[in-house]
Amino acid sequence: MLREEINHGRYFLFAPVWMGLGAILWFSAASDPPPVLLFSSLVIVAPFAWYTRHTANIAALLSMIVMLALCGALFAQAESWRRQTVMLDSPVTVTITGRVDRREATGENRWRYQLHVIATESP
């Protein structure tokens, strides 16, 4: 059935899967891959994927998969730059100054607080 979908040109329906695979590979790497390497690889693979997009051979399919995985990795890189997430490798005690935005009940006698952080001290 996969061959039939490929022959009809519907393998693009797997695009989110291949982009997600690229993001998963990027996030699971021990260190961030250089963005210049990812972008230059995309610049090399994308023209080949574009040129072979109407053929139904394995080279066209693999080039499209690699291109989409590189796009997913670049999107993961952009998201990590945008959010600037700090990863903690051990338990840390921090003093937080902030404002309570919302309080939600999460069970019997349990509450979850959403804070707007103004400042932190002594991590």
JSON list of C-alpha atoms in Angstrom, two decimals:
[
{"chain": "A", "resi": 1, "resn": "MET", "atom": "CA", "xyz": [0.00, 0.00, 0.00]},
{"chain": "A", "resi": 2, "resn": "LEU", "atom": "CA", "xyz": [2.93, 2.30, 0.67]},
{"chain": "A", "resi": 3, "resn": "ARG", "atom": "CA", "xyz": [4.15, 1.76, -2.90]},
{"chain": "A", "resi": 4, "resn": "GLU", "atom": "CA", "xyz": [0.69, 2.67, -4.20]},
{"chain": "A", "resi": 5, "resn": "GLU", "atom": "CA", "xyz": [0.67, 5.89, -2.16]},
{"chain": "A", "resi": 6, "resn": "ILE", "atom": "CA", "xyz": [4.14, 6.76, -3.43]},
{"chain": "A", "resi": 7, "resn": "ASN", "atom": "CA", "xyz": [3.05, 6.11, -7.03]},
{"chain": "A", "resi": 8, "resn": "HIS", "atom": "CA", "xyz": [0.12, 8.49, -6.54]},
{"chain": "A", "resi": 9, "resn": "GLY", "atom": "CA", "xyz": [2.42, 11.13, -5.03]},
{"chain": "A", "resi": 10, "resn": "ARG", "atom": "CA", "xyz": [0.83, 11.07, -1.60]},
{"chain": "A", "resi": 11, "resn": "TYR", "atom": "CA", "xyz": [3.95, 10.40, 0.43]},
{"chain": "A", "resi": 12, "resn": "PHE", "atom": "CA", "xyz": [3.86, 14.07, 1.44]},
{"chain": "A", "resi": 13, "resn": "LEU", "atom": "CA", "xyz": [1.25, 13.02, 4.01]},
{"chain": "A", "resi": 14, "resn": "PHE", "atom": "CA", "xyz": [4.20, 11.66, 5.99]},
{"chain": "A", "resi": 15, "resn": "ALA", "atom": "CA", "xyz": [5.85, 15.13, 6.10]},
{"chain": "A", "resi": 16, "resn": "PRO", "atom": "CA", "xyz": [4.94, 15.76, 9.77]},
{"chain": "A", "resi": 17, "resn": "VAL", "atom": "CA", "xyz": [6.40, 12.37, 10.69]},
{"chain": "A", "resi": 18, "resn": "TRP", "atom": "CA", "xyz": [9.75, 13.12, 9.05]},
{"chain": "A", "resi": 19, "resn": "MET", "atom": "CA", "xyz": [9.88, 16.65, 10.48]},
{"chain": "A", "resi": 20, "resn": "GLY", "atom": "CA", "xyz": [9.07, 15.25, 13.91]},
{"chain": "A", "resi": 21, "resn": "LEU", "atom": "CA", "xyz": [11.85, 12.70, 13.49]},
{"chain": "A", "resi": 22, "resn": "GLY", "atom": "CA", "xyz": [14.30, 15.53, 12.77]},
{"chain": "A", "resi": 23, "resn": "ALA", "atom": "CA", "xyz": [13.17, 17.40, 15.89]},
{"chain": "A", "resi": 24, "resn": "ILE", "atom": "CA", "xyz": [13.43, 14.24, 17.99]},
{"chain": "A", "resi": 25, "resn": "LEU", "atom": "CA", "xyz": [16.95, 13.60, 16.73]},
{"chain": "A", "resi": 26, "resn": "TRP", "atom": "CA", "xyz": [17.91, 17.21, 17.45]},
{"chain": "A", "resi": 27, "resn": "PHE", "atom": "CA", "xyz": [16.52, 17.14, 21.01]},
{"chain": "A", "resi": 28, "resn": "SER", "atom": "CA", "xyz": [18.05, 13.73, 21.76]},
{"chain": "A", "resi": 29, "resn": "ALA", "atom": "CA", "xyz": [21.56, 14.75, 20.65]},
{"chain": "A", "resi": 30, "resn": "ALA", "atom": "CA", "xyz": [24.20, 15.03, 23.39]},
{"chain": "A", "resi": 31, "resn": "SER", "atom": "CA", "xyz": [24.99, 18.59, 22.28]},
{"chain": "A", "resi": 32, "resn": "ASP", "atom": "CA", "xyz": [23.32, 21.00, 19.89]},
{"chain": "A", "resi": 33, "resn": "PRO", "atom": "CA", "xyz": [24.31, 20.32, 16.27]},
{"chain": "A", "resi": 34, "resn": "PRO", "atom": "CA", "xyz": [25.80, 23.44, 14.65]},
{"chain": "A", "resi": 35, "resn": "PRO", "atom": "CA", "xyz": [22.99, 25.39, 12.96]},
{"chain": "A", "resi": 36, "resn": "VAL", "atom": "CA", "xyz": [25.32, 26.30, 10.09]},
{"chain": "A", "resi": 37, "resn": "LEU", "atom": "CA", "xyz": [25.84, 22.60, 9.38]},
{"chain": "A", "resi": 38, "resn": "LEU", "atom": "CA", "xyz": [22.10, 21.91, 9.43]},
{"chain": "A", "resi": 39, "resn": "PHE", "atom": "CA", "xyz": [21.33, 24.87, 7.18]},
{"chain": "A", "resi": 40, "resn": "SER", "atom": "CA", "xyz": [24.11, 24.11, 4.71]},
{"chain": "A", "resi": 41, "resn": "SER", "atom": "CA", "xyz": [22.96, 20.48, 4.55]},
{"chain": "A", "resi": 42, "resn": "LEU", "atom": "CA", "xyz": [19.45, 21.70, 3.83]},
{"chain": "A", "resi": 43, "resn": "VAL", "atom": "CA", "xyz": [20.74, 24.00, 1.08]},
{"chain": "A", "resi": 44, "resn": "ILE", "atom": "CA", "xyz": [22.51, 21.01, -0.51]},
{"chain": "A", "resi": 45, "resn": "VAL", "atom": "CA", "xyz": [19.61, 18.53, -0.22]},
{"chain": "A", "resi": 46, "resn": "ALA", "atom": "CA", "xyz": [16.66, 20.83, -1.04]},
{"chain": "A", "resi": 47, "resn": "PRO", "atom": "CA", "xyz": [17.48, 21.46, -4.73]},
{"chain": "A", "resi": 48, "resn": "PHE", "atom": "CA", "xyz": [17.89, 17.73, -5.32]},
{"chain": "A", "resi": 49, "resn": "ALA", "atom": "CA", "xyz": [14.58, 17.03, -3.57]},
{"chain": "A", "resi": 50, "resn": "TRP", "atom": "CA", "xyz": [12.89, 19.74, -5.64]},
{"chain": "A", "resi": 51, "resn": "TYR", "atom": "CA", "xyz": [14.37, 18.45, -8.89]},
{"chain": "A", "resi": 52, "resn": "THR", "atom": "CA", "xyz": [13.31, 14.85, -8.25]},
{"chain": "A", "resi": 53, "resn": "ARG", "atom": "CA", "xyz": [9.91, 15.59, -6.70]},
{"chain": "A", "resi": 54, "resn": "HIS", "atom": "CA", "xyz": [7.91, 14.20, -9.66]},
{"chain": "A", "resi": 55, "resn": "THR", "atom": "CA", "xyz": [9.85, 10.96, -9.95]},
{"chain": "A", "resi": 56, "resn": "ALA", "atom": "CA", "xyz": [8.86, 7.82, -8.08]},
{"chain": "A", "resi": 57, "resn": "ASN", "atom": "CA", "xyz": [12.29, 6.41, -7.27]},
{"chain": "A", "resi": 58, "resn": "ILE", "atom": "CA", "xyz": [14.01, 5.77, -3.97]},
{"chain": "A", "resi": 59, "resn": "ALA", "atom": "CA", "xyz": [16.45, 8.69, -4.39]},
{"chain": "A", "resi": 60, "resn": "ALA", "atom": "CA", "xyz": [13.57, 11.16, -4.60]},
{"chain": "A", "resi": 61, "resn": "LEU", "atom": "CA", "xyz": [11.91, 9.67, -1.54]},
{"chain": "A", "resi": 62, "resn": "LEU", "atom": "CA", "xyz": [15.12, 9.65, 0.52]},
{"chain": "A", "resi": 63, "resn": "SER", "atom": "CA", "xyz": [16.01, 13.20, -0.46]},
{"chain": "A", "resi": 64, "resn": "MET", "atom": "CA", "xyz": [12.56, 14.38, 0.58]},
{"chain": "A", "resi": 65, "resn": "ILE", "atom": "CA", "xyz": [12.84, 12.51, 3.90]},
{"chain": "A", "resi": 66, "resn": "VAL", "atom": "CA", "xyz": [16.28, 14.01, 4.61]},
{"chain": "A", "resi": 67, "resn": "MET", "atom": "CA", "xyz": [15.09, 17.50, 3.64]},
{"chain": "A", "resi": 68, "resn": "LEU", "atom": "CA", "xyz": [12.06, 17.29, 5.93]},
{"chain": "A", "resi": 69, "resn": "ALA", "atom": "CA", "xyz": [14.12, 15.88, 8.82]},
{"chain": "A", "resi": 70, "resn": "LEU", "atom": "CA", "xyz": [16.60, 18.76, 8.43]},
{"chain": "A", "resi": 71, "resn": "CYS", "atom": "CA", "xyz": [13.69, 21.22, 8.46]},
{"chain": "A", "resi": 72, "resn": "GLY", "atom": "CA", "xyz": [12.41, 19.63, 11.68]},
{"chain": "A", "resi": 73, "resn": "ALA", "atom": "CA", "xyz": [15.86, 19.92, 13.26]},
{"chain": "A", "resi": 74, "resn": "LEU", "atom": "CA", "xyz": [16.12, 23.57, 12.22]},
{"chain": "A", "resi": 75, "resn": "PHE", "atom": "CA", "xyz": [12.66, 24.26, 13.65]},
{"chain": "A", "resi": 76, "resn": "ALA", "atom": "CA", "xyz": [13.75, 22.61, 16.91]},
{"chain": "A", "resi": 77, "resn": "GLN", "atom": "CA", "xyz": [16.86, 24.84, 16.93]},
{"chain": "A", "resi": 78, "resn": "ALA", "atom": "CA", "xyz": [14.74, 27.94, 16.34]},
{"chain": "A", "resi": 79, "resn": "GLU", "atom": "CA", "xyz": [12.33, 26.96, 19.12]},
{"chain": "A", "resi": 80, "resn": "SER", "atom": "CA", "xyz": [15.17, 26.43, 21.60]},
{"chain": "A", "resi": 81, "resn": "TRP", "atom": "CA", "xyz": [16.61, 29.84, 20.68]},
{"chain": "A", "resi": 82, "resn": "ARG", "atom": "CA", "xyz": [13.18, 31.44, 21.02]},
{"chain": "A", "resi": 83, "resn": "ARG", "atom": "CA", "xyz": [12.32, 29.94, 24.41]},
{"chain": "A", "resi": 84, "resn": "GLN", "atom": "CA", "xyz": [15.82, 29.91, 25.98]},
{"chain": "A", "resi": 85, "resn": "THR", "atom": "CA", "xyz": [14.95, 26.94, 28.20]},
{"chain": "A", "resi": 86, "resn": "VAL", "atom": "CA", "xyz": [17.25, 26.34, 31.15]},
{"chain": "A", "resi": 87, "resn": "MET", "atom": "CA", "xyz": [17.84, 22.66, 31.91]},
{"chain": "A", "resi": 88, "resn": "LEU", "atom": "CA", "xyz": [18.74, 21.76, 35.50]},
{"chain": "A", "resi": 89, "resn": "ASP", "atom": "CA", "xyz": [20.87, 18.67, 36.05]},
{"chain": "A", "resi": 90, "resn": "SER", "atom": "CA", "xyz": [20.34, 18.40, 39.83]},
{"chain": "A", "resi": 91, "resn": "PRO", "atom": "CA", "xyz": [17.85, 19.64, 42.46]},
{"chain": "A", "resi": 92, "resn": "VAL", "atom": "CA", "xyz": [18.24, 23.37, 43.15]},
{"chain": "A", "resi": 93, "resn": "THR", "atom": "CA", "xyz": [16.66, 25.59, 45.81]},
{"chain": "A", "resi": 94, "resn": "VAL", "atom": "CA", "xyz": [15.69, 29.01, 44.47]},
{"chain": "A", "resi": 95, "resn": "THR", "atom": "CA", "xyz": [13.97, 32.03, 46.03]},
{"chain": "A", "resi": 96, "resn": "ILE", "atom": "CA", "xyz": [11.31, 33.32, 43.62]},
{"chain": "A", "resi": 97, "resn": "THR", "atom": "CA", "xyz": [9.66, 36.73, 43.71]},
{"chain": "A", "resi": 98, "resn": "GLY", "atom": "CA", "xyz": [6.52, 36.91, 41.66]},
{"chain": "A", "resi": 99, "resn": "ARG", "atom": "CA", "xyz": [2.79, 37.37, 41.32]},
{"chain": "A", "resi": 100, "resn": "VAL", "atom": "CA", "xyz": [0.22, 34.57, 41.46]},
{"chain": "A", "resi": 101, "resn": "ASP", "atom": "CA", "xyz": [-1.69, 34.63, 38.18]},
{"chain": "A", "resi": 102, "resn": "ARG", "atom": "CA", "xyz": [-3.94, 31.66, 38.79]},
{"chain": "A", "resi": 103, "resn": "ARG", "atom": "CA", "xyz": [-4.70, 28.93, 41.34]},
{"chain": "A", "resi": 104, "resn": "GLU", "atom": "CA", "xyz": [-6.23, 25.60, 40.29]},
{"chain": "A", "resi": 105, "resn": "ALA", "atom": "CA", "xyz": [-7.49, 22.71, 42.38]},
{"chain": "A", "resi": 106, "resn": "THR", "atom": "CA", "xyz": [-5.67, 19.49, 41.41]},
{"chain": "A", "resi": 107, "resn": "GLY", "atom": "CA", "xyz": [-7.26, 17.16, 43.91]},
{"chain": "A", "resi": 108, "resn": "GLU", "atom": "CA", "xyz": [-8.41, 16.99, 47.46]},
{"chain": "A", "resi": 109, "resn": "ASN", "atom": "CA", "xyz": [-6.57, 19.69, 49.45]},
{"chain": "A", "resi": 110, "resn": "ARG", "atom": "CA", "xyz": [-4.04, 20.19, 46.62]},
{"chain": "A", "resi": 111, "resn": "TRP", "atom": "CA", "xyz": [-3.46, 23.34, 44.58]},
{"chain": "A", "resi": 112, "resn": "ARG", "atom": "CA", "xyz": [-1.42, 24.27, 41.55]},
{"chain": "A", "resi": 113, "resn": "TYR", "atom": "CA", "xyz": [-0.20, 27.86, 41.25]},
{"chain": "A", "resi": 114, "resn": "GLN", "atom": "CA", "xyz": [0.71, 29.64, 38.04]},
{"chain": "A", "resi": 115, "resn": "LEU", "atom": "CA", "xyz": [3.20, 32.42, 38.77]},
{"chain": "A", "resi": 116, "resn": "HIS", "atom": "CA", "xyz": [4.42, 35.42, 36.86]},
{"chain": "A", "resi": 117, "resn": "VAL", "atom": "CA", "xyz": [8.10, 35.38, 37.87]},
{"chain": "A", "resi": 118, "resn": "ILE", "atom": "CA", "xyz": [9.57, 38.81, 38.57]},
{"chain": "A", "resi": 119, "resn": "ALA", "atom": "CA", "xyz": [12.96, 37.78, 39.98]},
{"chain": "A", "resi": 120, "resn": "THR", "atom": "CA", "xyz": [14.96, 34.81, 41.22]},
{"chain": "A", "resi": 121, "resn": "GLU", "atom": "CA", "xyz": [17.73, 34.67, 43.80]},
{"chain": "A", "resi": 122, "resn": "SER", "atom": "CA", "xyz": [20.59, 32.34, 44.71]},
{"chain": "A", "resi": 123, "resn": "PRO", "atom": "CA", "xyz": [20.39, 29.28, 42.54]}
]
